[in-house]
PDB file of C-alpha atoms in Angstrom:
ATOM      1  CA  UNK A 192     -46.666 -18.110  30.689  1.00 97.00           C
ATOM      2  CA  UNK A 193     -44.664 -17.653  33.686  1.00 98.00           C
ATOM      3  CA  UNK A 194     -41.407 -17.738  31.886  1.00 98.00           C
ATOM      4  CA  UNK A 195     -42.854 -15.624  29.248  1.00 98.00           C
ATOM      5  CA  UNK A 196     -43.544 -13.362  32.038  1.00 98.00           C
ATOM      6  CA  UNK A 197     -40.215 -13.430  33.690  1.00 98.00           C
ATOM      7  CA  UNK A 198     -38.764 -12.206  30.586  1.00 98.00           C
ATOM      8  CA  UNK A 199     -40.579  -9.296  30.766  1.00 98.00           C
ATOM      9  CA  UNK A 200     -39.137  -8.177  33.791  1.00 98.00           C
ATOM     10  CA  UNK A 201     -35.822  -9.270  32.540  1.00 98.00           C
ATOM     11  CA  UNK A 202     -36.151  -6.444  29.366  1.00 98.00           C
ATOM     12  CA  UNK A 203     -38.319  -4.255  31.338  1.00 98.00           C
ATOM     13  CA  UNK A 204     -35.091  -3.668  33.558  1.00 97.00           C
ATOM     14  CA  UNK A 205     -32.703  -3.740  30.187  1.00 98.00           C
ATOM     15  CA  UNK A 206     -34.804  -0.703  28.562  1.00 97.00           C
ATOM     16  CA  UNK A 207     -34.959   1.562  31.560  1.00 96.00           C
ATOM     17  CA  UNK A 208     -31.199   1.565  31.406  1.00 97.00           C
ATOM     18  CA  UNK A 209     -31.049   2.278  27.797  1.00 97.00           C
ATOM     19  CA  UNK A 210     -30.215  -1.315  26.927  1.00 98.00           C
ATOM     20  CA  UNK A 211     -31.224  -3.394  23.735  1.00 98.00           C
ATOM     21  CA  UNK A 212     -30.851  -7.285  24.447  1.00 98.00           C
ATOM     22  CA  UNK A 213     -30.810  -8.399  20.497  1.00 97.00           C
ATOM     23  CA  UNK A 214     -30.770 -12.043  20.988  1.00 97.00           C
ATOM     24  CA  UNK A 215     -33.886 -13.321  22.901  1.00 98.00           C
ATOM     25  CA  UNK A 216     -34.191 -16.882  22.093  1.00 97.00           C
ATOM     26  CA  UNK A 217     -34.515 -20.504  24.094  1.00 96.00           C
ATOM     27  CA  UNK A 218     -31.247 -21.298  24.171  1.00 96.00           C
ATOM     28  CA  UNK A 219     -30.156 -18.053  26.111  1.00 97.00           C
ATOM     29  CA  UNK A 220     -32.486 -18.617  29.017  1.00 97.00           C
ATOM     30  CA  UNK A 221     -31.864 -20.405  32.148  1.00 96.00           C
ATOM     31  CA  UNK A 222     -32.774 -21.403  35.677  1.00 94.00           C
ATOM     32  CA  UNK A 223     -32.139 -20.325  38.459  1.00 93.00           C
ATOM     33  CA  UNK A 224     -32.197 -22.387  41.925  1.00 91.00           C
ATOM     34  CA  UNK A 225     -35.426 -21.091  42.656  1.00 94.00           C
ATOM     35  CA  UNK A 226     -36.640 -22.170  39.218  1.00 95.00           C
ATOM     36  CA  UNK A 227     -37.247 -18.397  37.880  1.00 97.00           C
ATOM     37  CA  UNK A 228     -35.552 -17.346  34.328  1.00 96.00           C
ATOM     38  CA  UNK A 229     -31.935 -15.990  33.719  1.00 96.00           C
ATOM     39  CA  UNK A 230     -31.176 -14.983  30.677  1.00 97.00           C
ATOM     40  CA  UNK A 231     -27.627 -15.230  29.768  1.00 97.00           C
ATOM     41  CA  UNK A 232     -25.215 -14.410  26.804  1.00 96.00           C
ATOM     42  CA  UNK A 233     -25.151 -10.684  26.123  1.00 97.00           C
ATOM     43  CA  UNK A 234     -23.431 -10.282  23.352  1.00 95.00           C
ATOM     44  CA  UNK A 235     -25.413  -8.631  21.370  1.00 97.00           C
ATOM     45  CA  UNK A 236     -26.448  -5.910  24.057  1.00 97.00           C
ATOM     46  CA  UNK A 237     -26.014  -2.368  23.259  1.00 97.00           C
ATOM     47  CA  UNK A 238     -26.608   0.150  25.179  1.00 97.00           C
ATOM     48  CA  UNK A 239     -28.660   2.930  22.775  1.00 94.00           C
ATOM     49  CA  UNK A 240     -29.757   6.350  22.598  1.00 92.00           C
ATOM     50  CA  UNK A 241     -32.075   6.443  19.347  1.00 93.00           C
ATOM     51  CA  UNK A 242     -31.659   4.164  16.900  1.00 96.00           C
ATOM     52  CA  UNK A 243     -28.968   1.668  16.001  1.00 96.00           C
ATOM     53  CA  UNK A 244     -28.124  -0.205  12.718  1.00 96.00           C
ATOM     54  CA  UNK A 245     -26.323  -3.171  13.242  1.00 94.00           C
ATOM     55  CA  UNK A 246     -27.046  -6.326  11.795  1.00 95.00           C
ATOM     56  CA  UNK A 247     -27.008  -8.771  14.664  1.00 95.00           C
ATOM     57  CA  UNK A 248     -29.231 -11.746  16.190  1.00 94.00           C
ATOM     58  CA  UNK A 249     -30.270 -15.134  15.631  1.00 94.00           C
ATOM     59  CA  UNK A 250     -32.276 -15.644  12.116  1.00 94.00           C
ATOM     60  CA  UNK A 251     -35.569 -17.179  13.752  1.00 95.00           C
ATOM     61  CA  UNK A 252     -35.583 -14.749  16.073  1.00 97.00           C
ATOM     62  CA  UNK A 253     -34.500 -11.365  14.204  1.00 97.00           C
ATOM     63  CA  UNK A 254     -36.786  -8.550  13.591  1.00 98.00           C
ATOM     64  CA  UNK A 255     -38.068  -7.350  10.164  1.00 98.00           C
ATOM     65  CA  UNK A 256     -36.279  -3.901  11.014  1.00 98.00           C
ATOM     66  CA  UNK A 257     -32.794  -5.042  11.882  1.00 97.00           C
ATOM     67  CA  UNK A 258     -32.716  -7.056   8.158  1.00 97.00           C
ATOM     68  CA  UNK A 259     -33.394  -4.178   6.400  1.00 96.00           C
ATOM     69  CA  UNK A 260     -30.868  -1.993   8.711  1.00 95.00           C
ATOM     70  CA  UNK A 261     -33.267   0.806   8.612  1.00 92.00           C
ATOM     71  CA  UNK A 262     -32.522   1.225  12.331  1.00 96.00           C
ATOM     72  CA  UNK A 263     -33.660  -0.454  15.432  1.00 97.00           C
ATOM     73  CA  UNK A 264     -34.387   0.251  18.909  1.00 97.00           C
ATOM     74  CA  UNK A 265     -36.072  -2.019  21.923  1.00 97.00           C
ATOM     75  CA  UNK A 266     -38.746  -2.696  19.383  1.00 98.00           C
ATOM     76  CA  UNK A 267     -36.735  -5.592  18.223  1.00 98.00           C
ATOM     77  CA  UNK A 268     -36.786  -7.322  21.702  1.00 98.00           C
ATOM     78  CA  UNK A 269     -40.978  -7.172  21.516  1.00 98.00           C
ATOM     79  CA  UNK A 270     -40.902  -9.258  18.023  1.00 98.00           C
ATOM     80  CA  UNK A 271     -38.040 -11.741  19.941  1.00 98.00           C
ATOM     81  CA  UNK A 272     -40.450 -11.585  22.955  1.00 98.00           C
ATOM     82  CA  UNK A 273     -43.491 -12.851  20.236  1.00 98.00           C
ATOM     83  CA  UNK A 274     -41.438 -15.433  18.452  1.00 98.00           C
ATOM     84  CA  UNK A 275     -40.455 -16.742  21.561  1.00 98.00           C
ATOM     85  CA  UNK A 276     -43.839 -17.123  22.961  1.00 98.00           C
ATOM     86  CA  UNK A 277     -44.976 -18.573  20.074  1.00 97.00           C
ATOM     87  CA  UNK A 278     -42.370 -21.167  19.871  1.00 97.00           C
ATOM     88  CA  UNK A 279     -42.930 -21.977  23.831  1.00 96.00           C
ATOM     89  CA  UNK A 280     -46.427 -22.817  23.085  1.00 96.00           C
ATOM     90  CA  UNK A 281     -46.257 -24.191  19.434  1.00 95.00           C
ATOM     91  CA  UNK A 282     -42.833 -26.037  19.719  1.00 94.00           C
ATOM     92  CA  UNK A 283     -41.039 -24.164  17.003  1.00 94.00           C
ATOM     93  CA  UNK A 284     -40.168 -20.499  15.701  1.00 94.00           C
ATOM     94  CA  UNK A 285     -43.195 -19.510  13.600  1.00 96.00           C
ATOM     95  CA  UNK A 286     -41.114 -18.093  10.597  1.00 94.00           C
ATOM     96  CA  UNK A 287     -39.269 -20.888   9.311  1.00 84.00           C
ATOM     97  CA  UNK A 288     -38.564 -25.074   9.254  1.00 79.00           C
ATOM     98  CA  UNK A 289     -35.452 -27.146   8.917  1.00 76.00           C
ATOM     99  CA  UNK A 290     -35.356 -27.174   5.712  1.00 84.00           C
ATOM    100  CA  UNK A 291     -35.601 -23.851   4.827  1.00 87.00           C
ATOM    101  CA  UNK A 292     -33.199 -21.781   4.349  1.00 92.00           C
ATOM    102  CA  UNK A 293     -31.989 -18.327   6.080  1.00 93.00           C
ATOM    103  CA  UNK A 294     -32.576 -16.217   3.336  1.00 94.00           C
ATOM    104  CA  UNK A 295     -35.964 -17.760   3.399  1.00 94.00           C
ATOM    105  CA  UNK A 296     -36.351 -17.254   6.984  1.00 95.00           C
ATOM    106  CA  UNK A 297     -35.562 -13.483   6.883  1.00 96.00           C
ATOM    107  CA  UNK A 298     -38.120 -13.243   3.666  1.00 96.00           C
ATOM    108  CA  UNK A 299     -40.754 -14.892   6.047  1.00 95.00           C
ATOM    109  CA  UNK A 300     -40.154 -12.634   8.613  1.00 96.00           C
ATOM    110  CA  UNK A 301     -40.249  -9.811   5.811  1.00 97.00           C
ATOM    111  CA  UNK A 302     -43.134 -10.810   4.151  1.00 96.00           C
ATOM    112  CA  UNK A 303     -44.617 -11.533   7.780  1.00 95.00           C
ATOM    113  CA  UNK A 304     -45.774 -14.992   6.806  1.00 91.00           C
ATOM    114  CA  UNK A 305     -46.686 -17.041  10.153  1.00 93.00           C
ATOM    115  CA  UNK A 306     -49.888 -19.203  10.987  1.00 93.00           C
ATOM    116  CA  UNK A 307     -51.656 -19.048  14.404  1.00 94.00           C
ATOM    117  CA  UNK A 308     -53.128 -22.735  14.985  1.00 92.00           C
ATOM    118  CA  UNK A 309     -56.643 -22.627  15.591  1.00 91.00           C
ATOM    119  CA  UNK A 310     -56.295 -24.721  18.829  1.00 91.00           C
ATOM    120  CA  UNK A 311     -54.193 -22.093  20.784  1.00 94.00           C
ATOM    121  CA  UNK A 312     -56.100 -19.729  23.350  1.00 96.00           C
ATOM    122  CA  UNK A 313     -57.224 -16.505  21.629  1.00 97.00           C
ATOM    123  CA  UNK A 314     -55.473 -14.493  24.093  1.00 98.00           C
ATOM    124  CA  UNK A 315     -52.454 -15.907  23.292  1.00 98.00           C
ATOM    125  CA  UNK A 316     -52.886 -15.529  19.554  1.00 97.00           C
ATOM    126  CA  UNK A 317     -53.900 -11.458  20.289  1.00 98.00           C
ATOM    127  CA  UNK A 318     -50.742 -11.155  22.097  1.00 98.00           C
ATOM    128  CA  UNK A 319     -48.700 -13.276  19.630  1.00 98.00           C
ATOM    129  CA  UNK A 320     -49.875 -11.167  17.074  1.00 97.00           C
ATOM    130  CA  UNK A 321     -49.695  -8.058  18.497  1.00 98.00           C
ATOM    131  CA  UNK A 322     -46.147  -8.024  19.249  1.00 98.00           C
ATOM    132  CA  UNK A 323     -45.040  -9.642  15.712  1.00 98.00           C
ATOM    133  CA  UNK A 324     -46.043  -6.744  13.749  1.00 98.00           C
ATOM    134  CA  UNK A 325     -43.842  -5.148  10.772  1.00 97.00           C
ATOM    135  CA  UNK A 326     -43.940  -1.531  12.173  1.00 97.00           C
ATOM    136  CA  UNK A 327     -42.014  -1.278  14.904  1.00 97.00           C
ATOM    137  CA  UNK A 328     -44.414   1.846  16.338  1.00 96.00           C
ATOM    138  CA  UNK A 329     -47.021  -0.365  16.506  1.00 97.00           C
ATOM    139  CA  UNK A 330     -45.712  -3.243  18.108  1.00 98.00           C
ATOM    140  CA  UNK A 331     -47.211  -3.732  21.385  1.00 98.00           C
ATOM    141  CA  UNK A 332     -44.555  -2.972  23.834  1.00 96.00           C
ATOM    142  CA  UNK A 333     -44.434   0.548  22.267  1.00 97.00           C
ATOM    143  CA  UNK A 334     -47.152   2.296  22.436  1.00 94.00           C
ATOM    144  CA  UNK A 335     -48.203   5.285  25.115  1.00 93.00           C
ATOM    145  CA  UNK A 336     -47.788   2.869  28.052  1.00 95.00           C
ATOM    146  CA  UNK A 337     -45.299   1.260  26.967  1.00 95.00           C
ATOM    147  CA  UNK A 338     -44.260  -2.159  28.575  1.00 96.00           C
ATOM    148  CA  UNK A 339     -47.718  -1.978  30.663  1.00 97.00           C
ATOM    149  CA  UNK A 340     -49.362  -2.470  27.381  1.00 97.00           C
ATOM    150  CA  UNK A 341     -47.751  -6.302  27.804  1.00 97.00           C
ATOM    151  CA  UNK A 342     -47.962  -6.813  31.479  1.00 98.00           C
ATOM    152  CA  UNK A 343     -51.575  -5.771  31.514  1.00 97.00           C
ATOM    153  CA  UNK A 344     -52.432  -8.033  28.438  1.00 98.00           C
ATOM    154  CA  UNK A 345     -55.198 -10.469  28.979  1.00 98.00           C
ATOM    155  CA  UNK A 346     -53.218 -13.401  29.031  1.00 98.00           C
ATOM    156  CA  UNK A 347     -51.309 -12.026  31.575  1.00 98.00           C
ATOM    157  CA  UNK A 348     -54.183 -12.044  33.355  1.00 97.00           C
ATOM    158  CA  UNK A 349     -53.366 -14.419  35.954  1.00 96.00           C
ATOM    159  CA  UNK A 350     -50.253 -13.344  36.601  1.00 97.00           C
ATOM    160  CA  UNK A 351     -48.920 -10.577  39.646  1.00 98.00           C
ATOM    161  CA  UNK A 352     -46.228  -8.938  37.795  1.00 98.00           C
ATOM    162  CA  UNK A 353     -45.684  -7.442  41.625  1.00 98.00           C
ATOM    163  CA  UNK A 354     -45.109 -10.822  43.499  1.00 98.00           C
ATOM    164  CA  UNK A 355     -43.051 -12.461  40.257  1.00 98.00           C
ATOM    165  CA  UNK A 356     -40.577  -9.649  40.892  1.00 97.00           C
ATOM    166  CA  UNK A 357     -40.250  -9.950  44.625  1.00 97.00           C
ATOM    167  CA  UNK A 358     -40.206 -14.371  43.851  1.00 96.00           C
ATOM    168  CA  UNK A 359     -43.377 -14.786  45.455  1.00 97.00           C
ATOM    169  CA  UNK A 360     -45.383 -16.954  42.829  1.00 97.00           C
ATOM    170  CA  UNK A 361     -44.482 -20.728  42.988  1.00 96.00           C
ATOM    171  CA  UNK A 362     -42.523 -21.670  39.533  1.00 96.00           C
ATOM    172  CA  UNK A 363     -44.151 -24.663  37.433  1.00 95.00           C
ATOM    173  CA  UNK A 364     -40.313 -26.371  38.210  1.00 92.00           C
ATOM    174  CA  UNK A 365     -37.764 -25.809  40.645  1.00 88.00           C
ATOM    175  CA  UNK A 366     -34.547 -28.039  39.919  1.00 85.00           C
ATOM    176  CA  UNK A 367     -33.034 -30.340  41.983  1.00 80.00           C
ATOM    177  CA  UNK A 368     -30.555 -29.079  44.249  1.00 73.00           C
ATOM    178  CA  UNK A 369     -27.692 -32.004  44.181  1.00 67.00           C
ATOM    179  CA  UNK A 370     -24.829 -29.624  44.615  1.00 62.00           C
ATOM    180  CA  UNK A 371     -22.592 -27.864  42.679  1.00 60.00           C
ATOM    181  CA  UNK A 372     -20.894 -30.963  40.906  1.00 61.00           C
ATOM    182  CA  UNK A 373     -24.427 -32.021  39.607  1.00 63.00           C
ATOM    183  CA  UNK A 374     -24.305 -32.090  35.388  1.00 63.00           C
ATOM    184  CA  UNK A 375     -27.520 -33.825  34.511  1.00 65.00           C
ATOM    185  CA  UNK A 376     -29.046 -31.157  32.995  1.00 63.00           C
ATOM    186  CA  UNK A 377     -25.838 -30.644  30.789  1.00 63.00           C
ATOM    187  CA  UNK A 378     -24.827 -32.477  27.407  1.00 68.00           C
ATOM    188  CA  UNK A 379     -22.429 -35.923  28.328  1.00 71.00           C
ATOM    189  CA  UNK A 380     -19.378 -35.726  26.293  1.00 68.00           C
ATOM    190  CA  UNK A 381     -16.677 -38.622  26.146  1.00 69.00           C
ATOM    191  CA  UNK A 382     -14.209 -37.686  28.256  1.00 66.00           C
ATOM    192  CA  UNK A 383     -11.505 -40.194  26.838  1.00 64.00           C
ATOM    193  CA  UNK A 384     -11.594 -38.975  23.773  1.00 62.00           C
ATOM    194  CA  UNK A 385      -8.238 -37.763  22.682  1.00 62.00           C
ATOM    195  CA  UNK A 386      -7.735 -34.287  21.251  1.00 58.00           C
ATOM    196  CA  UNK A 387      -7.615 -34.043  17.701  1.00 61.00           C
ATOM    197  CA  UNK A 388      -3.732 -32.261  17.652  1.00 61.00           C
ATOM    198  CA  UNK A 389      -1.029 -31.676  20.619  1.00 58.00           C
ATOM    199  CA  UNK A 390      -1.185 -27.837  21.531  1.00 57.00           C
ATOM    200  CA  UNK A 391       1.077 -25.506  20.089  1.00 56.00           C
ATOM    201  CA  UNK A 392       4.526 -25.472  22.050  1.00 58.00           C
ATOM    202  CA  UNK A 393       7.349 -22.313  20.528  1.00 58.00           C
ATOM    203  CA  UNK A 394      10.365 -23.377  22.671  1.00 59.00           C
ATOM    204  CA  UNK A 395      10.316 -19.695  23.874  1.00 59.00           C
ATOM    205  CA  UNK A 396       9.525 -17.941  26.420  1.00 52.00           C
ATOM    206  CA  UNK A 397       5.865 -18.807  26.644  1.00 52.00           C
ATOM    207  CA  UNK A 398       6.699 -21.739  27.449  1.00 53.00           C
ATOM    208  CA  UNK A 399       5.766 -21.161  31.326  1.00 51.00           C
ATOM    209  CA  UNK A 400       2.754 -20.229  30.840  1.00 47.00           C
TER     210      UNK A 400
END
């Protein structure tokens, strides 16, 4: 919930300055030293006025609106901000499996096929559901108030949107601080491996470089 929170402030910041994200998923958040989220990779970002119609985003996490490149706008960063969730508490996207294909992922999404376990909170399954909803007008997120609509959900209860900005609510982990040389929280690869081909060399001029 915290994290779930901290994005919110993360694409509450994005839309006031016009800014789509278009790729909210696990793998682009991080922490920080002080164990809060930063989320990373922008590539997808676009800054928009209206609607844009690019197809763009990762599969498990792409909104029904952007497949059928009718047009999208921050709506599509509410239905990230619900798979996401879901996936945080369930342990995986709710719209497809390993061994399903992408086509069958977007026709999941499409068809809005997902289950809500019975043993998750019902708060969480109202909010869950709320923001993955076809229509992007009725997504919650973007209705009359807007973002409030999420930040004054009930399972948000618990949580001072206030004192998360300013970094005044304790994190449920802080990492270690070892130093800038510390890598345990990165993938080991074998250093001695040898590279697969010598680089490129031209006898020319380039050669300096």
């Amino acid at each position: 919930k915290f994290y779930a929170a901290c994005v919110i402030l993360v694409l509450e910041h994005l839309h006031t300055k016009g800014i789509i994200y278009r790729d909210l998923k696990p793998d682009n958040l991080m922490l920080d030293r002080d164990g809060y989220i930063k989320v990373v990779d922008f590539g997808f970002s676009k800054e928009v006025d209206g609607y844009t119609y690019t197809m763009c985003g990762t599969p498990d996490y792409i909104a029904p609106e952007i497949i059928t490149m009718q047009g999208h706008n921050r709506a599509v960063d509410y239905w990230s901000l619900g798979v996401l969730i879901y996936e945080m508490i369930i342990g995986v996207p709710p719209f497809g499996t390993a061994n399903e294909s992408e086509q069958q992922v977007y026709q999941n999404i499409l068809d809005n096929h997902f289950d809500i376990p019975e043993d998750i909170s019902t708060d969480a399954g109202d909010l869950i559901s709320r923001l993955l909803v076809n229509d992007p007008s009725r997504r919650l997120g973007m209705q009359r108030k807007g973002i409030r609509d999420l930040k004054e959900h009930s399972w948000f209860r618990d949580i001072d949107f206030i004192k998360l900005e300013r970094k005044k609510v304790a994190p449920p982990h802080k990492p270690a601080e070892k130093g800038i040389d510390y890598i345990d929280g990165w993938d080991r690869y074998d250093d001695a491996e040898e590279a697969s081909s010598a680089p490129f060399t031209s006898g020319t001029w380039d050669d300096c470089f």
